[in-house]
Coordinates of C-alpha atoms in Angstrom, one line a residue:
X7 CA -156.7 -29.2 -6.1
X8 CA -159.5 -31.7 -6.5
X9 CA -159.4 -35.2 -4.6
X10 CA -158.9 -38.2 -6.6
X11 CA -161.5 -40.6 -7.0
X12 CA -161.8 -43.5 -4.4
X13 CA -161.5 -45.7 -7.2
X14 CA -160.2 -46.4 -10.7
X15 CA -164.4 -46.0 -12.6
X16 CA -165.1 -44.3 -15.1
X17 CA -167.8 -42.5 -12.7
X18 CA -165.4 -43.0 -9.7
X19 CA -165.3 -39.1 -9.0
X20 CA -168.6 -39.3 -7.0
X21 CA -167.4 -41.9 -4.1
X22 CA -165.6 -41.4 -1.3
X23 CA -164.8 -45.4 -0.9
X24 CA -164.2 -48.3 -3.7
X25 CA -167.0 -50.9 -4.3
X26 CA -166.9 -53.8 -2.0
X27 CA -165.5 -56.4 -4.0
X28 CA -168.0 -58.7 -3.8
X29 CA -170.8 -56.5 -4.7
X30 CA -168.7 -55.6 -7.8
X31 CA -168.8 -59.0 -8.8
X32 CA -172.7 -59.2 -8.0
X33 CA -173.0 -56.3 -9.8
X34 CA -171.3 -56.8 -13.0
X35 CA -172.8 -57.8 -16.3
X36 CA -169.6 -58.3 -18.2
X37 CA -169.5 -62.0 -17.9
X38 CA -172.5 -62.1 -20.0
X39 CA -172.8 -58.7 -22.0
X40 CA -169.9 -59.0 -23.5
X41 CA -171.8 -60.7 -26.5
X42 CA -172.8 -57.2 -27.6
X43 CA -169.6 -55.8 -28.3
X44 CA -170.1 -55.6 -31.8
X45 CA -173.2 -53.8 -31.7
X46 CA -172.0 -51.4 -29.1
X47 CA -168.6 -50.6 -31.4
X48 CA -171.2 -50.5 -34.4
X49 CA -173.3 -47.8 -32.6
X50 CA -170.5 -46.1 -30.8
X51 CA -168.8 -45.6 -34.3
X52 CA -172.5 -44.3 -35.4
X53 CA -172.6 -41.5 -32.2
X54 CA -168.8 -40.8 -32.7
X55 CA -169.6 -39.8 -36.6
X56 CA -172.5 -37.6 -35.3
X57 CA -171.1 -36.0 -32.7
X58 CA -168.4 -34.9 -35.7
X59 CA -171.4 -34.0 -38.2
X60 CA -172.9 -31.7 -35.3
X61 CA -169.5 -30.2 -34.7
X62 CA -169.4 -31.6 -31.0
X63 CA -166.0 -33.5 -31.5
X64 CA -163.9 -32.6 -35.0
X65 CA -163.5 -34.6 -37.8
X66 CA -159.8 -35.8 -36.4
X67 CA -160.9 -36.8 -33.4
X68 CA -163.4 -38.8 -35.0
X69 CA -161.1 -40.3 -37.1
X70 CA -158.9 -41.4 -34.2
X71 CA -162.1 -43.0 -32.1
X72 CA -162.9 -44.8 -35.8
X73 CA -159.2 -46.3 -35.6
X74 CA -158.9 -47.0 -31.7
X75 CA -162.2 -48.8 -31.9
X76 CA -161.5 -50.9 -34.8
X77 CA -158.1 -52.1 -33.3
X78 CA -160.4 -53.0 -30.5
X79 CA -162.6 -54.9 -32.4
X80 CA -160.0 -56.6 -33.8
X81 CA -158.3 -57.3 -31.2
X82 CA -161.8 -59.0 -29.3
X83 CA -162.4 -61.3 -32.5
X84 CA -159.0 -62.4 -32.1
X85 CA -159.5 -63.6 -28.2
X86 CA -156.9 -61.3 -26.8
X87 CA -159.2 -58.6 -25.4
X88 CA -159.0 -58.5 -21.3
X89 CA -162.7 -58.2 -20.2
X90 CA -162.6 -56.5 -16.7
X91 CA -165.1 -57.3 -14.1
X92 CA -164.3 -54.3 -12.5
X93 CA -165.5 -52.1 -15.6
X94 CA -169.0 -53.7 -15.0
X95 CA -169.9 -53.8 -18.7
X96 CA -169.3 -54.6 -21.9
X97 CA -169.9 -50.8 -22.8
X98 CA -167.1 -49.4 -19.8
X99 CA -164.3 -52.3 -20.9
X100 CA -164.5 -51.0 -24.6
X101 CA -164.7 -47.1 -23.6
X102 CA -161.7 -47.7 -20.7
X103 CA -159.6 -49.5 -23.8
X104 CA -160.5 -46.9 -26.4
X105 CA -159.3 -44.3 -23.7
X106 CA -155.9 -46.3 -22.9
X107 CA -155.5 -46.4 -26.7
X108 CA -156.0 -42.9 -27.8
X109 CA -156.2 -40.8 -24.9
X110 CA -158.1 -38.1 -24.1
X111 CA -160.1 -37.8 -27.0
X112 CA -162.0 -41.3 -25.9
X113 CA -163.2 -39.6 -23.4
X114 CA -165.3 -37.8 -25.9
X115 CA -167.0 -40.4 -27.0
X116 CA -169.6 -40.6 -24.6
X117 CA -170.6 -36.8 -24.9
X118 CA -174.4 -36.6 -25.1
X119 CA -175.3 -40.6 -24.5
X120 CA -175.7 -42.3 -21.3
X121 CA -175.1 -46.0 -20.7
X122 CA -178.9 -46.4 -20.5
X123 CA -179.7 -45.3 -24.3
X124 CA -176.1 -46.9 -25.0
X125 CA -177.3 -50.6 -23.6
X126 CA -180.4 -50.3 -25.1
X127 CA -179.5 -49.4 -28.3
X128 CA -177.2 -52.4 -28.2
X129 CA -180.0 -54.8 -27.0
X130 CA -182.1 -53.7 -30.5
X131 CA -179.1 -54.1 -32.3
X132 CA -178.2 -57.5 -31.4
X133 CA -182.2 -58.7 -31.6
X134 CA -182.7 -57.3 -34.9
X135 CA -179.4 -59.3 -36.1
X136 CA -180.5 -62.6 -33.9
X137 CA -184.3 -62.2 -35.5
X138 CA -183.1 -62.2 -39.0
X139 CA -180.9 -65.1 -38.4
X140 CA -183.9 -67.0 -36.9
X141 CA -186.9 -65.7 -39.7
X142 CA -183.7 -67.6 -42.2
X143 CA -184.0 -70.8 -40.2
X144 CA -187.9 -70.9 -39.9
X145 CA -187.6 -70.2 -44.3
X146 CA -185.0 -73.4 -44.4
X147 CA -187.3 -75.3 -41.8
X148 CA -190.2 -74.6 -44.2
X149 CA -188.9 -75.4 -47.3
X150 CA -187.8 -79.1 -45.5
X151 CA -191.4 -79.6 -45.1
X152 CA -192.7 -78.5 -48.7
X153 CA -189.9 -81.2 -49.5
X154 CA -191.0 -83.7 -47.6
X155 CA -195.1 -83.3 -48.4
X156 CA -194.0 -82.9 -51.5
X157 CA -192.7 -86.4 -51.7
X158 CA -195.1 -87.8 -49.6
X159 CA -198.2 -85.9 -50.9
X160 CA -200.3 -89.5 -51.7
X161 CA -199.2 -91.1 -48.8
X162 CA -202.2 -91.8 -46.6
X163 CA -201.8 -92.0 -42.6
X164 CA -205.0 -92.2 -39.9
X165 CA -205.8 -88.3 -38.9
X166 CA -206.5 -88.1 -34.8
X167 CA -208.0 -86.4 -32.6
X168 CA -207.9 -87.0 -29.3
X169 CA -204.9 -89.7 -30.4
X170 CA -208.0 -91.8 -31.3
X171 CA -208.1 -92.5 -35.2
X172 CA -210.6 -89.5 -36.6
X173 CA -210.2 -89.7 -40.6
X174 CA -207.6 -90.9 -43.5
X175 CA -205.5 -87.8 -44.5
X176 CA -202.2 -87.7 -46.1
X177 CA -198.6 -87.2 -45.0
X178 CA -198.1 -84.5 -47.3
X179 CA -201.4 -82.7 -45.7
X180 CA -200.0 -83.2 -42.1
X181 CA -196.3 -81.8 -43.5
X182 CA -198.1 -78.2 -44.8
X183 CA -200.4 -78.3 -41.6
X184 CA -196.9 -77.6 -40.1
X185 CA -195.8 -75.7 -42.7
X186 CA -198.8 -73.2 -41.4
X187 CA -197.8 -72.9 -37.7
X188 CA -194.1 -72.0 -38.5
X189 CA -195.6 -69.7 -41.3
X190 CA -197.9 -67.8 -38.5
X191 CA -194.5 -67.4 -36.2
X192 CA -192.5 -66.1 -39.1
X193 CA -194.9 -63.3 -39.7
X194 CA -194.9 -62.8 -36.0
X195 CA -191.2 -62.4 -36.1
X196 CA -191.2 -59.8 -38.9
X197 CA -193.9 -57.8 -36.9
X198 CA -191.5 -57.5 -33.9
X199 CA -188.9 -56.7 -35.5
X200 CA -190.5 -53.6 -36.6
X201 CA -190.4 -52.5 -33.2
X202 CA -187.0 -53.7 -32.5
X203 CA -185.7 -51.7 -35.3
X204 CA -186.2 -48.4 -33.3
X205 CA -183.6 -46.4 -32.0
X206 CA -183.2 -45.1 -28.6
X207 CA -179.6 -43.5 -28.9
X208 CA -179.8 -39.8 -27.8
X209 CA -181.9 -40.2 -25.0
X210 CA -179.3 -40.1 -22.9
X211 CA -179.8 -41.0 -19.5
X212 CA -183.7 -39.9 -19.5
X213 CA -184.1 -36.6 -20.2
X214 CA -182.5 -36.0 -23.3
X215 CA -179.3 -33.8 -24.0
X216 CA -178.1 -30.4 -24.6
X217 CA -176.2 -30.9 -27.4
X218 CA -177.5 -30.8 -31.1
X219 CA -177.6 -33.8 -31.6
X220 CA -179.0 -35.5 -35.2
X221 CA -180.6 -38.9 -34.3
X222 CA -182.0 -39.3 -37.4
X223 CA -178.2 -39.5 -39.0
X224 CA -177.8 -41.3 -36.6
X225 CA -180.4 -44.1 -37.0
X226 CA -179.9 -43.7 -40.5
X227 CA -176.4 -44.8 -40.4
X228 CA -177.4 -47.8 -38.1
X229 CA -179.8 -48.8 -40.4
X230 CA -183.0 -47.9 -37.7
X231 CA -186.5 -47.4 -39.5
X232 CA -187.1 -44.6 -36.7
X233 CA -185.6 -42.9 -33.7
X234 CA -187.8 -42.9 -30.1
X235 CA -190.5 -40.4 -29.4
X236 CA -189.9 -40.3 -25.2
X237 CA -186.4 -40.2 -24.0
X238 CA -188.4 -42.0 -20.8
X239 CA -189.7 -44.8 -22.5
X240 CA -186.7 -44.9 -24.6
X241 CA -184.5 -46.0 -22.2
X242 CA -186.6 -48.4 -20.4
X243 CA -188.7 -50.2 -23.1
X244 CA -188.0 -53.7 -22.9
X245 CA -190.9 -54.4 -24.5
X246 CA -189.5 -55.3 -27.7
X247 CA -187.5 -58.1 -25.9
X248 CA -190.7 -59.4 -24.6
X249 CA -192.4 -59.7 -27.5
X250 CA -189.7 -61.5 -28.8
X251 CA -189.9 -64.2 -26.0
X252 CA -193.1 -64.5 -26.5
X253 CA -193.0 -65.4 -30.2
X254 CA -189.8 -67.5 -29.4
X255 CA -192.0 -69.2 -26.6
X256 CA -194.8 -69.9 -29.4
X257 CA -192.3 -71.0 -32.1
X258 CA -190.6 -73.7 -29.2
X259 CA -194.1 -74.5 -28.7
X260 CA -194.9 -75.3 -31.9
X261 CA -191.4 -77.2 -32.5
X262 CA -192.8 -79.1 -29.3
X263 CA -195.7 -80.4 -30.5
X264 CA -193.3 -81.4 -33.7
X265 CA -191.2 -83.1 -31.2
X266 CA -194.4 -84.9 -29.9
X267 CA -195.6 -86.2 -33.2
X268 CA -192.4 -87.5 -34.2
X269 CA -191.6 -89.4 -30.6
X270 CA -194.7 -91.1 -31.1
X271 CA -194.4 -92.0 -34.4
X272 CA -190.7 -93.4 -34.2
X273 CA -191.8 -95.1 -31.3
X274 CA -192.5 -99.4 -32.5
X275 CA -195.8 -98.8 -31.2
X276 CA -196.2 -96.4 -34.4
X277 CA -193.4 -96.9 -36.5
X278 CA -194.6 -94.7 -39.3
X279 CA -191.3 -92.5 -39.5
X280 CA -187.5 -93.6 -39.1
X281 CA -185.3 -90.2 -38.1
X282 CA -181.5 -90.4 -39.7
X283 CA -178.9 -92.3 -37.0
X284 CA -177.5 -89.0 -36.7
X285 CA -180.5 -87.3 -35.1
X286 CA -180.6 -90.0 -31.8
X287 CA -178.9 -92.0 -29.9
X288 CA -178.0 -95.3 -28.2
X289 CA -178.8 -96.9 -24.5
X290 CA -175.6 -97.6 -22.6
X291 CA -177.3 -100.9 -21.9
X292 CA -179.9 -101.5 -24.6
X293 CA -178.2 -102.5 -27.6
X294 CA -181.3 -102.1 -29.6
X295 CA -182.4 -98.6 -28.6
X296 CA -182.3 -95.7 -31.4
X297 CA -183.6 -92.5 -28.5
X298 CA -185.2 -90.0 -30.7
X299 CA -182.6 -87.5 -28.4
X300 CA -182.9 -84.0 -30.8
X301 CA -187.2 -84.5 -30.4
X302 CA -187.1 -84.6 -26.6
X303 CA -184.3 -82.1 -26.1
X304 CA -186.4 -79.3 -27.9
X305 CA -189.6 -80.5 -26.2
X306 CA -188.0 -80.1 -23.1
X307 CA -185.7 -77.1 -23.8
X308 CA -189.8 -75.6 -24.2
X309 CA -189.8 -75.1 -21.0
X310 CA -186.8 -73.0 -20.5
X311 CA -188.1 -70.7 -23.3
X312 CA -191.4 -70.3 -21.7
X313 CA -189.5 -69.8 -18.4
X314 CA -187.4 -66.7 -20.0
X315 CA -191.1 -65.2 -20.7
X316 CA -192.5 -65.2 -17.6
X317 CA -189.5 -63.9 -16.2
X318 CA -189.1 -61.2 -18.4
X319 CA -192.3 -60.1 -17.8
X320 CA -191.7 -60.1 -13.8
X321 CA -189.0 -58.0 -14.4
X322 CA -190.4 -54.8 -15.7
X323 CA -193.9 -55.4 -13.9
X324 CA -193.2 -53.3 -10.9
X325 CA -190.4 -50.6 -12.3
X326 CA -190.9 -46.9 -12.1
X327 CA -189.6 -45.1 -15.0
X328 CA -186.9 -44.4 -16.1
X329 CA -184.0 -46.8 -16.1
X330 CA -183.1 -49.2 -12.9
X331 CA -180.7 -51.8 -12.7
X332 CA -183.2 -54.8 -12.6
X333 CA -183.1 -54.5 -16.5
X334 CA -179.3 -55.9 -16.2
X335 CA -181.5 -59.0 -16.1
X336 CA -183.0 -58.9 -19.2
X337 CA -180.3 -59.5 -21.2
X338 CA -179.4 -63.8 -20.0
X339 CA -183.4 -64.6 -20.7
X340 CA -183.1 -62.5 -24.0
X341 CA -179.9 -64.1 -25.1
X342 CA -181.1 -67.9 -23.7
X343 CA -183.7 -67.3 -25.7
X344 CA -182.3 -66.3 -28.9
X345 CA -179.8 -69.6 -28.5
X346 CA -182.1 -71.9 -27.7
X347 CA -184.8 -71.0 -30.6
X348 CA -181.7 -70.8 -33.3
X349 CA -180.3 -74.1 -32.2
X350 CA -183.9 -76.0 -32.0
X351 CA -184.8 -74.4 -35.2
X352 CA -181.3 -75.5 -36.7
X353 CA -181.7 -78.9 -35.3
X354 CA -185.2 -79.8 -36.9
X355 CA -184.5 -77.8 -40.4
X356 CA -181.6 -80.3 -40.5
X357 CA -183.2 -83.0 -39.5
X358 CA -186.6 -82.8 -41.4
X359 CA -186.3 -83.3 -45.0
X360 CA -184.1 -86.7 -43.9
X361 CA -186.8 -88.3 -42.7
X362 CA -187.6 -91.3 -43.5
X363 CA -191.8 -92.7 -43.7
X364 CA -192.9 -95.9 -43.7
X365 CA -195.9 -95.4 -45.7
X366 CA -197.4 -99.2 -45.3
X367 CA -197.0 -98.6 -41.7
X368 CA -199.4 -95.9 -42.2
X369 CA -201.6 -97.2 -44.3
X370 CA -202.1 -100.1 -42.3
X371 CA -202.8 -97.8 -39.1
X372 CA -205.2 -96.3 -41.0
X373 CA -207.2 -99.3 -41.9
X374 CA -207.6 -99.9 -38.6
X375 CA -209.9 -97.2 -36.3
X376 CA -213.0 -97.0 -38.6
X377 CA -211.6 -94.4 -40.3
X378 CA -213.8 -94.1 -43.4
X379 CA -216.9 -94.0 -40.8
X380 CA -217.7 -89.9 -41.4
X381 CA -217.1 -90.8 -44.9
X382 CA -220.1 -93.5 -45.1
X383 CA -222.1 -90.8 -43.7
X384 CA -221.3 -88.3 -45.9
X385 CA -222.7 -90.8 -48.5
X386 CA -225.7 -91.5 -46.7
X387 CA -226.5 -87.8 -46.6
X388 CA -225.3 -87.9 -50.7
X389 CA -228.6 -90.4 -51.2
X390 CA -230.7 -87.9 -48.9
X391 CA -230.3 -89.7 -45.8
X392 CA -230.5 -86.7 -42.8
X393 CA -227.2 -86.1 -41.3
X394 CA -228.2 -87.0 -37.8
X395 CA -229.9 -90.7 -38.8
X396 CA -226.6 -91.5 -40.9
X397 CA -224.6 -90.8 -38.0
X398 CA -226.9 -93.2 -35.9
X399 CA -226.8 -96.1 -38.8
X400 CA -223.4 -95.7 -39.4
X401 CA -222.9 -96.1 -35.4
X402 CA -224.6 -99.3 -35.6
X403 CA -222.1 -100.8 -38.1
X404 CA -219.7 -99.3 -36.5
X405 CA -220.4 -101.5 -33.4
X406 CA -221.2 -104.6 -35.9
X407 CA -217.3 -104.3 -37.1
X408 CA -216.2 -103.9 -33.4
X409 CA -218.0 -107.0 -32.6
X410 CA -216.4 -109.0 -35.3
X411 CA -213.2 -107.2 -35.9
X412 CA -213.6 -106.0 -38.8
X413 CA -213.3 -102.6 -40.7
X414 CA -216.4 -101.4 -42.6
X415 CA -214.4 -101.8 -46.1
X416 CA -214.2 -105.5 -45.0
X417 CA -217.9 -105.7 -44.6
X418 CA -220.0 -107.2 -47.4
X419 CA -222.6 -104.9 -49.4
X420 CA -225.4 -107.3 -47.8
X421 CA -223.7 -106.9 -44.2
X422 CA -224.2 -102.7 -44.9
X423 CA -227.6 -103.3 -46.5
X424 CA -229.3 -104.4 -43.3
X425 CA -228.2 -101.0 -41.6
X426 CA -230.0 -98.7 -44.8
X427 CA -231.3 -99.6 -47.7
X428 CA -229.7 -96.8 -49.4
X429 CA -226.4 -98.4 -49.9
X430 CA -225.4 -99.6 -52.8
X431 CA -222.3 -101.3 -54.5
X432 CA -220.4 -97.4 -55.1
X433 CA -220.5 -97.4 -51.2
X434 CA -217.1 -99.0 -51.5
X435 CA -215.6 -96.0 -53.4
X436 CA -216.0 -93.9 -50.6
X437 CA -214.4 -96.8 -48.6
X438 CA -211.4 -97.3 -49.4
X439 CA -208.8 -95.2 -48.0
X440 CA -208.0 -93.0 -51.2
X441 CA -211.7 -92.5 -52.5
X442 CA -211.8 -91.0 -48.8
X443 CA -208.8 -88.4 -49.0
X444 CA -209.8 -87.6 -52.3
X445 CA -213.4 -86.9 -51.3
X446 CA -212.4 -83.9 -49.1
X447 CA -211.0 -81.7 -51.9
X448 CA -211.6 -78.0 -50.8
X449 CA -209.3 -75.5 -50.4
X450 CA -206.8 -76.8 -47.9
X451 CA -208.4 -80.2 -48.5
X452 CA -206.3 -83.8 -48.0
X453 CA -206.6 -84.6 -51.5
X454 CA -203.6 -85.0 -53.0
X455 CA -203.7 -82.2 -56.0
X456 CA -204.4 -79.8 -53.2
X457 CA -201.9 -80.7 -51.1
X458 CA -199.6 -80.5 -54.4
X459 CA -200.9 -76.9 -55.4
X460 CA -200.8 -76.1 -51.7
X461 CA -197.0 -76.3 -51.5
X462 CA -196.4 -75.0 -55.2
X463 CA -198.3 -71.4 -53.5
X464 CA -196.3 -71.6 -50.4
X465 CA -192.9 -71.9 -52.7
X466 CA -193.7 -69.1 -54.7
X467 CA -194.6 -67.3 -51.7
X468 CA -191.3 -68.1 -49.9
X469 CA -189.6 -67.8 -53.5
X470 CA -191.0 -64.0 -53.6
X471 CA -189.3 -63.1 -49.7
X472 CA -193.2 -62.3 -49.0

């Protein structure tokens, strides 16, 4: 007569003593796993039909592991599921349930799977779900900021670089340039998921199994684009997962250079945007404070993203193959991750088409800076000026209007005249504000009809699910 186990697990039968209890708590992933438990019903149903394609279980006993592990689900969206720490996972609390619910025939569940292809199948499950859900908020971000550029397509504003006042270029124009950086993390997304959507299920622990199993049923029933070439790698890629923090880490990167933009232009200083009441808050002791709160929490809620990266990445940079039970720690950067990017991304698709611009603020900003100065070259160079002596004569009045405060479309034809010879009274077209934006008219130009057939493209494109 065999010995029972030292203790009530589900593997129990190799130990001769129970877990120390605290190391059961340091152990255990439930507390934070248990967000997967759809996905690990959803691929446990998938193995369980399998198993009764391949004849490995029968087609009653499948029926009775379908019913036991609906009631479960059920009975988890409803709050009143027990999660036990002492079952580890979210994978041994369902199985132990499934097995108090129908008996011995949940114990065949888990023929020819191992937690390792089980957790990891979960973990692509869950990402391919969470990625979707995000690629939806970068679409409802992006179509905000057609809105917005849209409306504010004429709209002129100083260009920077450096945060020194570069050229004119229009609201609209710095809305799309946007508009681009999101579109460049959305095809990012969709790339990754490619390799999410790979299914690991039937590795079993490393080697494979004995039994005949059909992964491709399987996959196809979970909606996988391919099953996994090397049970070895199967079971410890995590790769996927850190390719998705790193295009969450370049998406919060972008949102923080959003964030930026926006601080600084709610800021007095600026004040060439007004964000809705609802997007900031108050000082507890300055009455006249609006905080631009939802802009610095996703700049600094970067940082946690960039953190999950790196430390991702230090987790699987010294592991042997196969499995090992550092990759319990991928899953709270993984998940912080996929909260934190949904919720920023939420925030700012919300926020963005409420914006508010104060286009004479703008205007006025860029009046000041010199900001048609390239643009006076440019029309040197037109009269056949080189490019290299118009930069020097424009630099000259340049330092005249510095001298006498003054911008060069405030200076007189006579004032410009002692500087070349080659201006002449259509100098002023190219000086004003909107003869400047409308100069630069090439393909992803500032002029306003190609900011305008700029966004009309991008909502066809969007339009199309391309």
């Amino acid at each position: 007569m065999s010995e029972k186990p030292a203790q009530d697990k589900l593997w129990g039968g190799r130990f001769s003593e129970p877990t120390d209890q605290f190391v059961e708590a340091f152990t255990a992933s439930v507390g934070f796993d248990q967000r997967l438990y759809r996905h690990d019903i959803e691929g446990s149903r998938a193995h369980a039909r399998m198993l009764a394609r391949v004849g490995v279980i029968s087609d009653a006993e499948c029926e009775q592991i379908q019913q036991g592990l609906g009631e479960i689900l059920a009975q988890i969206e409803a709050g009143d599921f027990h999660w036990s720490v002492s079952l580890e996972d979210v994978h041994m609390n369902v199985e132990a349930r499934l097995i108090e619910r129908i008996g011995d025939v949940g114990k065949k569940l888990h023929t020819g799977r191992s937690r390792n292809d089980q957790v990891a199948t979960d973990i692509r499950l869950y990402l391919r779900e969470a990625i979707d859900g995000i690629l939806a908020e970068i679409r409802r971000l992006q179509q905000g900021l057609l809105d917005l550029a849209e409306r504010e397509a004429q709209t002129v504003m100083p260009g920077f670089t450096h945060l020194q006042t570069a050229q004119p270029v229009t609201f609209g124009h710095h809305m799309m340039a946007w508009f681009e950086m999101l579109e460049r993390d959305h095809a990012r997304l969709v790339d990754c998921r490619r390799r999410v959507n790979v299914m690991p299920l039937g590795s079993a622990a490393l080697a494979g199994t004995p039994y005949p199993l059909d992964r491709h049923y399987t996959a196809e029933l979970l909606g996988f684009e391919r099953i996994s070439d090397n049970s070895l790698d199967a079971v410890s890629d995590r790769d996927f997962a850190i390719e998705f923090c790193a295009a969450g880490a370049l998406i919060m990167t972008h949102l923080s250079r959003f964030s930026e933009e926006l601080i600084l232009w709610a800021s007095a200083q600026f004040g060439f945007v007004d964000l809705p009441d609802r997007f900031c808050t108050g000082s507890s002791i300055m009455p006249q404070k609006k905080n631009p709160d939802v802009p610095e929490l996703v700049r600094g809620k970067t940082g946690r993203v960039n953190g999950n990266l790196v430390a991702m990445l230090t987790l699987m940079k010294a592991q042997p193959l196969a499995y090992n039970k550092d990759n319990q720690e991928d899953k709270e950067p993984l998940f912080d991750t996929v909260d934190t990017l949904a919720g920023s991304l939420r925030a700012f698709a919300d926020m963005v088409p409420h914006i508010q611009v104060r286009a004479e603020a703008m205007e006025a900003a860029a009046r000041g800076g010199f900001a048609t100065a390239t643009d006076l070259a440019d029309y040197l160079v037109s009269k056949g000026m080189a490019f290299r002596d118009a930069h020097e004569v424009v630099g000259r009045a340049v330092r005249l209007g510095v001298e006498t405060g003054r911008d060069l479309s405030q200076m007189g034809l006579e004032e410009l005249q002692q500087f070349s010879s080659m201006i002449q009274d259509d100098v002023f077209q190219v000086l004003t504000l909107q003869g400047s934006v409308a100069a630069r008219n090439l393909h992803g130009g500032t002029a306003p009809v190609q900011v305008r057939e700029r966004i009309r493209e991008a909502r066809a494109r969007l339009a199309s699910g391309v």
